[in-house]
Amino acid sequence: MNVVAIIMDEPLPETTKTDLTVNGHNLSDVPESTNFNVGDEEHVEQKDDNEDRSDVLVKPTFAIKLHGEISKDKIFNKENLENPDTCTTSDSTIHNNSENLNINQSENISNDLQGTHFDHFNVNNIGDNVDPGPSEDVLQEQRELKRRTFSTLVTINVIAFLASFFYWIQNGVFPYLTRSLGVSPEMFGYIESTFAFYQLIGSPIFGRCGDVFGTRIVMMISELASTISYITLAVASNIGMLFLSRVPALAMHNLQGSYMIISDITLPDDRANMLGKLGVSHGLGMVTGSFVGGIVTHIFSERAATVVSACGNIVCVVIIFVFIPKDTKAIRLKLDNLQQKLNRTSLEPPPFSMSSFSITQIFSILKIKIIQYLLFLKIMSAFPFSLIYSMFSIAIMDYFKLGPKYNGAILAYVGILGIFVQGVLIGLLTKKFKDPELIKYSMFLIAASCMFLIVADNIFFFCFLLFPLSIGAITSHIVLLAAITKVVPITDTGSALGLTLALHAVVRSIAPTLGGLLFTAIGWPIFGAVGYVMHLFLSGFVVLNGRKDY
């Protein structure tokens, strides 16, 4: 839309001829400060086209809005107007010293007005305000950012796959290695709990270090810590060294670091989809790593498998150093700046930021109201699934009376469901629905699935319920995780993810013990009942909360 604005150097005539009408109204009889809306077809009517129209203009205090095309022969007569070039056009308002006349147009102004000089009017460059589109420099910057973002996304997915692959190689042989050193099941549980405890302590610190020092450096530290852990495990000759091999878990946060990089280099609308794709890479690494670990152990030994894992993580360090940008947050800032240049909208986080490393400041993120809301949903929703996961294999053996062969098949089925939901479904859903809608629908779906899980005493019905259950659980997990990174400034995404995953680790630490007690005292149906009650409550909570967006 072009808008003509005419700046007057001389006062307009004090009266308007009675032969000028707008939409049937005689302008000379209309009080000052009156607005007229002129239709698209008839703009200004004049009884005699041969009459002098030098005083066609209305009183200076009138504001006339003309909708539709404006033709110069209906408004101006350059033959009879005097004092050329005393008035020129600007973009929005007609200024006549202390008196103003506004002529606004909602459609295109006729091109034959451009560059025409009238006795009182010089209409210049009416089309100057037409947006020529982004400049070549901006387009070049856009192409460069897309290339850089794409290469970083590919790299971080490769790292997620490799790190998961090598982790599951050693994780699959770890129980057998500990058994060869005479570790009892009770002692094995203590070793595993120690690993979870170190992860819990290290997660917020790891996230904050990524915000302050850069995600690339903490990712490299994470891979080096994994290397040290696996080498220590390979040479362990007693229980004390097994416990020592768990200490590097303080810095072993590859998945969290991958989440941090995805949050740094993606815009809010794309983030959940990209986090889902990352989950696919991690899941593929888990499946293939467990398989390869068994082969390596069969051909060589348990210690050989841990050595392979250690060497693989050194490769990951090199890949991160070469292909991951030093400052990933700078990419996001450039994306935001480019978005402004292209006149696109962007979801701005609240004005809250931390610029230095401090343990106490990490927890200041919890002061943000929306973070409290999202973390509440995240932890409450994760708790029933942690219970189910902790007793999943036990239920297949003791409740459904199936052997290891079927247990492996069902676990593989769950893995395939996870890959489908994260790799395909999440991207489709995030394009169609907003985050609050997806969270609400996920809670409804989980509640309904858990209700039927209570009575699922048949393995085929149980496998059928795993499909909607996986959709709801994975969707809520990914979308809530993405929403948490959206509502904090980019300088604090690592800290927010660290807190989230640390709280999640607390739930995972409690769930196995509580799950064992519930399974022994009540039985498998109690897990469906717990999931149903909690998600029914969460469904009502998100509906009553009424949030439209984050």
Coordinates of C-alpha atoms in Angstrom, one line a residue:
M1 CA 0.0 0.0 0.0
N2 CA 1.3 3.5 -0.9
V3 CA 0.2 6.5 1.1
V4 CA 0.4 10.0 -0.3
A5 CA 1.2 12.8 2.2
I6 CA 1.4 16.4 1.0
I7 CA 3.2 19.1 2.9
M8 CA 1.8 22.6 2.5
D9 CA 3.8 25.8 2.7
E10 CA 0.7 28.0 2.3
P11 CA -2.6 27.8 4.1
L12 CA -5.4 26.1 2.2
P13 CA -8.5 28.1 1.3
E14 CA -10.8 28.7 4.2
T15 CA -13.9 27.6 2.3
T16 CA -14.7 24.7 0.0
K17 CA -17.0 25.0 -3.0
T18 CA -20.4 23.6 -2.6
D19 CA -20.1 21.6 -5.8
L20 CA -17.7 19.1 -4.2
T21 CA -19.3 16.0 -2.7
V22 CA -17.9 12.9 -1.1
N23 CA -20.2 10.0 -1.0
G24 CA -23.1 12.3 -1.4
H25 CA -22.0 14.8 1.3
N26 CA -21.3 18.4 0.6
L27 CA -18.0 19.1 2.2
S28 CA -18.7 22.8 2.7
D29 CA -21.5 21.9 5.1
V30 CA -19.5 19.4 7.2
P31 CA -18.0 20.4 10.5
E32 CA -14.3 20.4 11.1
S33 CA -12.3 17.3 12.0
T34 CA -14.8 15.0 10.1
N35 CA -13.5 11.8 8.6
F36 CA -14.9 10.5 5.3
N37 CA -14.6 7.0 3.9
V38 CA -14.7 7.0 0.1
G39 CA -15.7 3.7 -1.7
D40 CA -13.5 1.9 -4.1
E41 CA -15.3 3.0 -7.3
E42 CA -16.3 6.6 -6.6
H43 CA -13.8 8.8 -4.9
V44 CA -14.6 12.4 -5.5
E45 CA -17.5 13.7 -7.4
Q46 CA -17.6 17.2 -9.1
K47 CA -20.6 18.5 -10.9
D48 CA -18.7 20.4 -13.7
D49 CA -15.5 19.0 -15.0
N50 CA -14.7 22.2 -16.8
E51 CA -14.8 24.4 -13.8
D52 CA -11.7 25.6 -12.1
R53 CA -10.7 23.2 -9.3
S54 CA -8.0 25.2 -7.6
D55 CA -10.1 25.3 -4.4
V56 CA -11.4 21.7 -4.5
L57 CA -9.5 20.9 -1.4
V58 CA -11.5 20.8 1.8
K59 CA -10.9 22.9 4.9
P60 CA -7.5 22.4 6.4
T61 CA -8.9 20.8 9.5
F62 CA -10.6 18.0 7.6
A63 CA -9.2 14.5 7.5
I64 CA -10.4 12.6 4.5
K65 CA -9.6 8.9 4.1
L66 CA -9.8 7.8 0.4
H67 CA -10.1 4.0 -0.1
G68 CA -9.3 2.7 -3.5
E69 CA -7.4 4.2 -6.4
I70 CA -6.9 8.0 -6.5
S71 CA -6.8 9.5 -10.0
K72 CA -5.2 12.8 -10.5
D73 CA -7.9 14.2 -12.7
K74 CA -10.5 13.7 -10.0
I75 CA -8.5 15.5 -7.3
F76 CA -6.0 17.9 -8.9
N77 CA -6.1 20.3 -11.8
K78 CA -2.6 21.3 -12.6
E79 CA -3.7 23.9 -15.2
N80 CA -5.4 26.1 -12.7
L81 CA -3.4 25.7 -9.5
E82 CA -0.8 28.3 -8.6
N83 CA 2.7 28.5 -6.9
P84 CA 4.2 25.2 -8.1
D85 CA 6.6 23.3 -6.0
T86 CA 5.4 24.9 -2.8
C87 CA 4.1 21.6 -1.6
T88 CA 5.8 18.2 -1.7
T89 CA 4.8 14.7 -0.7
S90 CA 6.0 12.7 2.2
D91 CA 4.9 9.3 3.4
S92 CA 2.0 9.7 5.8
T93 CA 0.6 13.1 6.7
I94 CA -0.2 16.4 5.0
H95 CA 1.3 19.2 7.0
N96 CA 0.1 22.7 6.6
N97 CA 2.0 24.6 9.3
S98 CA -0.4 24.1 12.3
E99 CA -3.2 22.7 10.1
N100 CA -3.2 19.1 8.8
L101 CA -5.0 17.3 6.1
N102 CA -4.6 13.5 6.0
I103 CA -5.3 11.6 2.8
N104 CA -4.8 7.9 3.5
Q105 CA -5.2 5.1 0.9
S106 CA -5.8 1.4 1.5
E107 CA -5.2 0.3 -2.0
N108 CA -2.5 1.2 -4.6
I109 CA -2.1 4.8 -5.7
S110 CA -2.4 5.2 -9.5
N111 CA 1.1 5.2 -11.0
D112 CA 0.3 8.3 -13.2
L113 CA 0.6 10.5 -10.2
Q114 CA 4.3 9.7 -9.8
G115 CA 6.7 12.6 -10.6
T116 CA 3.8 14.9 -11.7
H117 CA 4.2 18.6 -10.7
F118 CA 1.0 20.6 -9.9
D119 CA 0.7 24.2 -9.1
H120 CA 0.3 23.6 -5.4
F121 CA 1.5 20.0 -5.4
N122 CA 4.7 18.2 -6.3
V123 CA 4.0 14.5 -6.1
N124 CA 7.3 12.7 -6.1
N125 CA 8.5 9.2 -5.7
I126 CA 5.1 7.8 -4.6
G127 CA 6.4 4.3 -5.2
D128 CA 9.5 4.7 -3.1
N129 CA 8.0 2.9 -0.1
V130 CA 7.3 -0.3 -2.0
D131 CA 9.4 -3.0 -0.3
P132 CA 12.0 -4.1 -2.8
G133 CA 12.6 -7.2 -0.8
P134 CA 15.7 -8.2 1.1
S135 CA 19.0 -7.0 -0.3
E136 CA 21.6 -9.4 -1.9
D137 CA 23.8 -9.0 1.2
V138 CA 20.9 -10.2 3.4
L139 CA 20.1 -13.1 1.1
Q140 CA 23.8 -14.1 1.1
E141 CA 23.8 -13.9 4.9
Q142 CA 20.7 -16.1 5.0
R143 CA 22.3 -18.7 2.7
E144 CA 25.5 -18.7 4.8
L145 CA 23.6 -19.1 8.1
K146 CA 21.5 -21.9 6.7
R147 CA 24.6 -23.7 5.5
R148 CA 26.3 -23.3 8.8
T149 CA 23.3 -24.3 10.8
F150 CA 22.7 -27.4 8.7
S151 CA 26.3 -28.6 9.0
T152 CA 26.2 -28.1 12.8
L153 CA 22.9 -30.0 13.0
V154 CA 24.4 -32.9 11.0
T155 CA 27.5 -32.9 13.1
I156 CA 25.7 -32.9 16.4
N157 CA 23.4 -35.8 15.3
V158 CA 26.5 -37.8 14.2
I159 CA 28.0 -37.1 17.7
A160 CA 24.8 -38.1 19.4
F161 CA 24.8 -41.4 17.5
L162 CA 28.4 -42.1 18.1
A163 CA 28.4 -41.2 21.8
S164 CA 25.3 -43.3 22.4
F165 CA 26.8 -46.2 20.3
F166 CA 30.0 -46.3 22.4
Y167 CA 28.2 -45.8 25.7
W168 CA 25.9 -48.8 25.0
I169 CA 28.8 -51.0 23.9
Q170 CA 30.4 -50.7 27.4
N171 CA 27.1 -50.5 29.3
G172 CA 26.0 -53.8 27.9
V173 CA 29.1 -55.6 29.1
F174 CA 29.4 -53.7 32.4
P175 CA 27.3 -56.2 34.5
Y176 CA 29.4 -59.1 33.2
L177 CA 32.6 -57.3 33.9
T178 CA 31.5 -56.5 37.5
R179 CA 30.4 -60.1 38.0
S180 CA 33.9 -61.3 37.0
L181 CA 35.3 -59.1 39.9
G182 CA 33.0 -60.8 42.4
V183 CA 30.5 -57.9 42.7
S184 CA 27.2 -58.9 44.3
P185 CA 23.8 -57.7 43.0
E186 CA 23.5 -55.4 46.0
M187 CA 26.9 -53.9 45.4
F188 CA 26.1 -53.5 41.7
G189 CA 23.1 -51.4 42.7
Y190 CA 25.3 -49.2 44.8
I191 CA 27.7 -48.7 41.8
E192 CA 24.8 -47.7 39.5
S193 CA 23.3 -45.4 42.2
T194 CA 26.7 -43.7 42.5
F195 CA 26.7 -43.1 38.7
A196 CA 23.2 -41.5 38.9
F197 CA 24.2 -39.4 41.8
Y198 CA 27.3 -38.0 40.0
Q199 CA 25.1 -37.2 37.0
L200 CA 22.6 -35.4 39.2
I201 CA 25.3 -33.2 40.7
G202 CA 27.1 -32.5 37.5
S203 CA 24.1 -31.7 35.2
P204 CA 23.4 -28.1 36.4
I205 CA 27.1 -27.3 36.6
F206 CA 27.7 -28.7 33.1
G207 CA 24.8 -26.6 31.7
R208 CA 26.0 -23.4 33.3
C209 CA 29.6 -24.0 32.1
G210 CA 28.2 -24.3 28.6
D211 CA 26.4 -21.0 28.9
V212 CA 29.5 -19.2 30.2
F213 CA 32.4 -20.9 28.4
G214 CA 30.8 -22.2 25.3
T215 CA 29.0 -25.5 24.4
R216 CA 31.8 -26.8 22.2
I217 CA 34.4 -26.9 25.0
V218 CA 32.0 -28.6 27.5
M219 CA 31.1 -31.2 24.9
M220 CA 34.7 -32.0 24.4
I221 CA 35.2 -32.3 28.1
S222 CA 32.1 -34.7 28.2
E223 CA 33.7 -37.0 25.6
L224 CA 37.1 -36.9 27.4
A225 CA 35.4 -37.8 30.7
S226 CA 33.7 -40.7 29.0
T227 CA 37.1 -41.8 27.7
I228 CA 38.6 -41.7 31.1
S229 CA 35.7 -43.6 32.6
Y230 CA 35.9 -46.4 30.0
I231 CA 39.7 -46.7 30.3
T232 CA 39.4 -46.9 34.1
L233 CA 36.8 -49.6 33.7
A234 CA 39.0 -51.5 31.3
V235 CA 41.9 -51.7 33.8
A236 CA 39.7 -52.1 36.9
S237 CA 40.9 -55.0 39.1
N238 CA 38.9 -54.5 42.2
I239 CA 35.6 -52.9 43.4
G240 CA 37.3 -49.7 44.4
M241 CA 38.4 -49.0 40.8
L242 CA 34.8 -49.8 39.7
F243 CA 33.6 -47.0 41.9
L244 CA 36.4 -44.8 40.7
S245 CA 35.3 -45.4 37.1
R246 CA 32.0 -43.7 37.9
V247 CA 33.4 -40.4 39.1
P248 CA 33.9 -39.0 35.5
A249 CA 30.1 -39.2 35.3
L250 CA 30.1 -35.7 36.8
A251 CA 31.0 -34.4 33.3
M252 CA 29.5 -37.2 31.1
H253 CA 26.5 -35.3 29.7
N254 CA 26.7 -35.8 26.0
L255 CA 22.9 -35.8 25.4
Q256 CA 22.5 -32.7 27.5
G257 CA 25.2 -31.0 25.6
S258 CA 23.5 -32.0 22.3
Y259 CA 20.3 -30.5 23.5
M260 CA 22.2 -27.3 24.4
I261 CA 23.6 -27.0 20.9
I262 CA 20.3 -27.6 19.2
S263 CA 18.8 -24.9 21.4
D264 CA 21.6 -22.5 20.5
I265 CA 21.3 -22.8 16.7
T266 CA 17.6 -23.2 16.1
L267 CA 14.7 -20.8 16.2
P268 CA 11.8 -21.6 18.5
D269 CA 9.4 -22.9 15.8
D270 CA 12.0 -25.5 14.7
R271 CA 13.4 -26.5 18.0
A272 CA 11.0 -29.4 19.0
N273 CA 11.4 -31.0 15.6
M274 CA 15.2 -30.8 15.8
L275 CA 15.2 -32.2 19.3
G276 CA 13.1 -35.1 18.1
K277 CA 15.5 -35.8 15.3
L278 CA 18.3 -35.8 17.9
G279 CA 16.4 -38.5 19.8
V280 CA 16.3 -40.6 16.7
S281 CA 20.1 -40.5 16.4
H282 CA 20.5 -41.3 20.1
G283 CA 18.1 -44.2 19.8
L284 CA 19.8 -45.7 16.8
G285 CA 23.1 -45.5 18.7
M286 CA 21.6 -47.4 21.6
V287 CA 20.2 -50.2 19.4
T288 CA 23.3 -50.7 17.3
G289 CA 25.7 -50.2 20.2
S290 CA 24.1 -52.9 22.3
F291 CA 24.3 -55.3 19.4
V292 CA 27.9 -54.5 18.5
G293 CA 29.0 -54.7 22.1
G294 CA 27.7 -58.2 22.3
I295 CA 29.6 -59.2 19.2
V296 CA 32.9 -57.6 20.4
T297 CA 32.5 -59.3 23.8
H298 CA 31.9 -62.6 22.2
I299 CA 34.9 -62.4 19.9
F300 CA 37.3 -60.7 22.3
S301 CA 36.4 -59.9 25.9
E302 CA 34.5 -57.5 28.1
R303 CA 37.6 -55.3 28.6
A304 CA 38.1 -55.1 24.8
A305 CA 34.6 -53.7 24.5
T306 CA 35.4 -50.9 27.0
V307 CA 38.6 -50.1 25.1
V308 CA 36.7 -49.8 21.9
S309 CA 34.3 -47.4 23.6
A310 CA 37.2 -45.3 25.0
C311 CA 38.8 -45.0 21.5
G312 CA 35.5 -44.1 20.0
N313 CA 35.0 -41.1 22.3
I314 CA 38.4 -39.8 21.4
V315 CA 37.1 -39.7 17.8
C316 CA 34.1 -37.7 19.0
V317 CA 36.4 -35.1 20.6
V318 CA 38.2 -34.6 17.3
I319 CA 34.9 -34.3 15.4
I320 CA 33.5 -31.7 17.9
F321 CA 36.7 -29.6 17.7
V322 CA 36.7 -29.5 13.9
F323 CA 33.1 -29.2 13.0
I324 CA 31.2 -27.6 15.9
P325 CA 31.5 -23.7 16.0
K326 CA 33.3 -22.3 19.0
D327 CA 30.4 -20.0 19.9
T328 CA 27.1 -21.7 19.0
K329 CA 25.0 -19.0 20.7
A330 CA 26.4 -16.5 18.1
I331 CA 24.6 -18.4 15.4
R332 CA 21.3 -18.0 17.2
L333 CA 21.9 -14.2 17.6
K334 CA 22.6 -13.9 13.9
L335 CA 19.5 -15.8 13.1
D336 CA 17.4 -13.4 15.2
N337 CA 19.1 -10.4 13.6
L338 CA 18.4 -11.9 10.1
Q339 CA 14.8 -12.5 11.0
Q340 CA 14.4 -8.9 11.9
K341 CA 15.9 -7.8 8.6
L342 CA 13.5 -10.0 6.8
N343 CA 10.6 -8.6 8.8
R344 CA 9.7 -11.9 10.4
T345 CA 8.5 -12.4 13.9
S346 CA 10.5 -14.1 16.6
L347 CA 9.5 -15.3 20.1
E348 CA 11.5 -13.2 22.5
P349 CA 12.4 -14.6 25.9
P350 CA 11.8 -12.6 29.0
P351 CA 14.3 -10.0 30.1
F352 CA 16.2 -12.3 32.5
S353 CA 19.8 -13.3 32.1
M354 CA 22.9 -14.3 33.9
S355 CA 26.4 -13.4 32.7
S356 CA 28.8 -15.1 35.1
F357 CA 29.2 -18.5 36.7
S358 CA 27.7 -19.0 40.1
I359 CA 26.1 -22.1 41.6
T360 CA 23.5 -20.0 43.4
Q361 CA 22.6 -18.1 40.3
I362 CA 21.9 -21.3 38.4
F363 CA 18.9 -21.9 40.6
S364 CA 17.7 -18.3 40.1
I365 CA 16.1 -19.6 36.9
L366 CA 13.5 -21.2 39.1
K367 CA 12.2 -17.7 40.0
I368 CA 10.7 -17.5 36.5
K369 CA 7.0 -18.4 36.8
I370 CA 6.7 -20.1 33.5
I371 CA 9.7 -22.3 34.3
Q372 CA 8.0 -23.4 37.5
Y373 CA 4.9 -24.3 35.5
L374 CA 6.8 -26.2 32.8
L375 CA 9.1 -28.1 35.3
F376 CA 6.1 -29.1 37.3
L377 CA 4.5 -30.6 34.2
K378 CA 7.8 -32.2 33.2
I379 CA 8.5 -33.9 36.5
M380 CA 5.0 -35.0 37.3
S381 CA 4.5 -36.5 33.9
A382 CA 7.9 -38.2 34.0
F383 CA 7.3 -39.9 37.3
P384 CA 4.8 -42.6 36.2
F385 CA 6.9 -43.5 33.2
S386 CA 10.0 -43.9 35.4
L387 CA 8.1 -46.3 37.5
I388 CA 6.9 -48.3 34.4
Y389 CA 10.4 -48.3 32.9
S390 CA 12.0 -49.5 36.1
M391 CA 9.8 -52.6 36.2
F392 CA 9.2 -53.1 32.5
S393 CA 11.4 -56.2 32.0
I394 CA 10.3 -57.6 35.4
A395 CA 6.6 -57.3 34.3
I396 CA 7.3 -59.1 31.0
M397 CA 8.9 -62.0 32.9
D398 CA 6.7 -62.3 36.0
Y399 CA 3.3 -60.8 34.9
F400 CA 3.1 -61.8 31.3
K401 CA 5.2 -64.9 31.8
L402 CA 7.5 -64.4 28.8
G403 CA 11.1 -65.3 28.3
P404 CA 14.2 -63.3 27.4
K405 CA 13.5 -63.8 23.7
Y406 CA 10.2 -61.9 23.9
N407 CA 11.6 -59.4 26.3
G408 CA 14.2 -58.4 23.7
A409 CA 11.6 -58.3 20.9
I410 CA 9.3 -56.0 22.9
L411 CA 12.1 -53.7 23.8
A412 CA 13.1 -53.5 20.1
Y413 CA 9.4 -52.7 19.3
V414 CA 9.5 -49.8 21.9
G415 CA 12.7 -48.5 20.3
I416 CA 11.1 -48.5 16.8
L417 CA 8.1 -46.6 18.2
G418 CA 10.4 -44.1 19.7
I419 CA 12.3 -43.6 16.5
F420 CA 9.1 -43.1 14.5
V421 CA 7.6 -40.6 17.0
Q422 CA 10.7 -38.6 17.3
G423 CA 11.8 -38.7 13.7
V424 CA 8.5 -38.3 11.9
L425 CA 5.6 -37.5 14.1
I426 CA 7.0 -34.7 16.2
G427 CA 7.9 -32.7 13.1
L428 CA 4.3 -33.0 11.8
L429 CA 2.7 -32.2 15.1
T430 CA 4.8 -29.1 15.8
K431 CA 3.9 -27.7 12.4
K432 CA 0.1 -28.1 13.0
F433 CA -0.2 -27.4 16.8
K434 CA 1.2 -24.9 19.2
D435 CA 3.2 -26.2 22.3
P436 CA 0.4 -25.7 24.8
E437 CA -2.0 -27.7 22.6
L438 CA 0.5 -30.5 22.1
I439 CA 1.1 -30.7 25.9
K440 CA -2.6 -30.8 26.6
Y441 CA -3.4 -33.5 24.0
S442 CA -0.4 -35.6 25.2
M443 CA -1.7 -35.5 28.7
F444 CA -5.2 -36.7 27.5
L445 CA -3.7 -39.5 25.4
I446 CA -1.5 -40.7 28.3
A447 CA -4.3 -40.7 30.7
A448 CA -6.5 -42.7 28.4
S449 CA -3.7 -45.2 27.6
C450 CA -2.9 -45.7 31.3
M451 CA -6.6 -46.3 32.1
F452 CA -6.6 -49.3 29.7
L453 CA -3.2 -50.4 31.0
I454 CA -4.8 -51.2 34.3
V455 CA -6.7 -54.1 32.7
A456 CA -4.1 -55.1 30.0
D457 CA -3.4 -58.7 31.0
N458 CA -2.7 -59.8 27.4
I459 CA 0.7 -59.2 25.8
F460 CA -0.9 -58.2 22.5
F461 CA -3.2 -55.6 24.1
F462 CA -0.2 -54.4 26.1
C463 CA 1.9 -53.9 22.9
F464 CA -1.1 -52.1 21.3
L465 CA -1.3 -49.7 24.2
L466 CA 2.4 -49.0 23.9
F467 CA 1.8 -47.1 20.7
P468 CA -0.4 -44.3 22.0
L469 CA 1.5 -44.3 25.3
S470 CA 4.8 -43.7 23.4
I471 CA 3.3 -41.0 21.3
G472 CA 2.0 -39.1 24.4
A473 CA 5.1 -39.7 26.5
I474 CA 7.7 -38.7 23.9
T475 CA 5.7 -35.8 22.6
S476 CA 5.2 -34.3 26.0
H477 CA 8.9 -34.8 26.8
I478 CA 10.2 -33.2 23.7
V479 CA 7.8 -30.3 23.6
L480 CA 8.2 -29.5 27.3
L481 CA 12.0 -29.6 26.9
A482 CA 11.8 -27.3 23.9
A483 CA 9.4 -24.9 25.7
I484 CA 11.8 -24.6 28.6
T485 CA 14.6 -23.5 26.3
K486 CA 12.2 -20.9 24.6
V487 CA 11.2 -19.0 27.7
V488 CA 14.7 -18.3 29.0
P489 CA 17.3 -16.1 27.3
I490 CA 19.8 -17.8 25.0
T491 CA 22.5 -17.1 27.6
D492 CA 20.7 -19.4 30.1
T493 CA 19.5 -22.3 28.0
G494 CA 22.2 -24.6 29.2
S495 CA 21.4 -23.8 32.8
A496 CA 17.7 -24.4 32.3
L497 CA 18.4 -27.8 30.6
G498 CA 20.8 -28.7 33.4
L499 CA 18.2 -28.1 36.0
T500 CA 15.5 -30.0 34.1
L501 CA 17.7 -33.1 33.5
A502 CA 18.9 -33.0 37.1
L503 CA 15.4 -33.0 38.5
H504 CA 14.6 -35.8 36.0
A505 CA 17.6 -37.7 37.4
V506 CA 16.1 -37.4 40.9
V507 CA 12.9 -39.0 39.7
R508 CA 14.9 -41.8 38.0
S509 CA 16.8 -42.4 41.2
I510 CA 13.6 -42.8 43.3
A511 CA 11.5 -44.7 40.8
P512 CA 13.3 -48.1 40.8
T513 CA 13.1 -48.5 44.6
L514 CA 9.4 -47.4 44.8
G515 CA 8.6 -49.4 41.7
G516 CA 9.9 -52.6 43.2
L517 CA 7.9 -52.0 46.4
L518 CA 4.7 -51.4 44.5
F519 CA 5.2 -54.3 42.2
T520 CA 5.8 -56.7 45.1
A521 CA 3.0 -55.4 47.3
I522 CA 0.2 -54.8 44.7
G523 CA 1.2 -55.9 41.2
W524 CA 1.7 -54.6 37.7
P525 CA -1.8 -53.0 37.3
I526 CA -0.9 -50.4 40.0
F527 CA 1.5 -48.7 37.5
G528 CA -1.4 -48.1 35.1
A529 CA -3.5 -46.7 37.9
V530 CA -0.7 -44.3 39.1
G531 CA -0.2 -43.1 35.5
Y532 CA -4.0 -42.6 35.0
V533 CA -4.6 -40.7 38.2
M534 CA -1.5 -38.4 37.7
H535 CA -2.2 -37.6 34.1
L536 CA -5.9 -37.1 34.7
F537 CA -4.9 -34.5 37.2
L538 CA -2.3 -33.0 34.8
S539 CA -5.0 -32.8 32.0
G540 CA -7.3 -30.8 34.2
F541 CA -4.4 -28.6 35.3
V542 CA -3.3 -27.6 31.8
V543 CA -6.9 -27.0 30.8
L544 CA -7.7 -24.8 33.8
N545 CA -4.3 -23.0 33.5
G546 CA -5.4 -21.7 30.1
R547 CA -2.0 -20.8 28.6
K548 CA -2.2 -20.1 24.9
D549 CA 1.5 -19.9 24.2
Y550 CA 4.9 -19.9 25.8

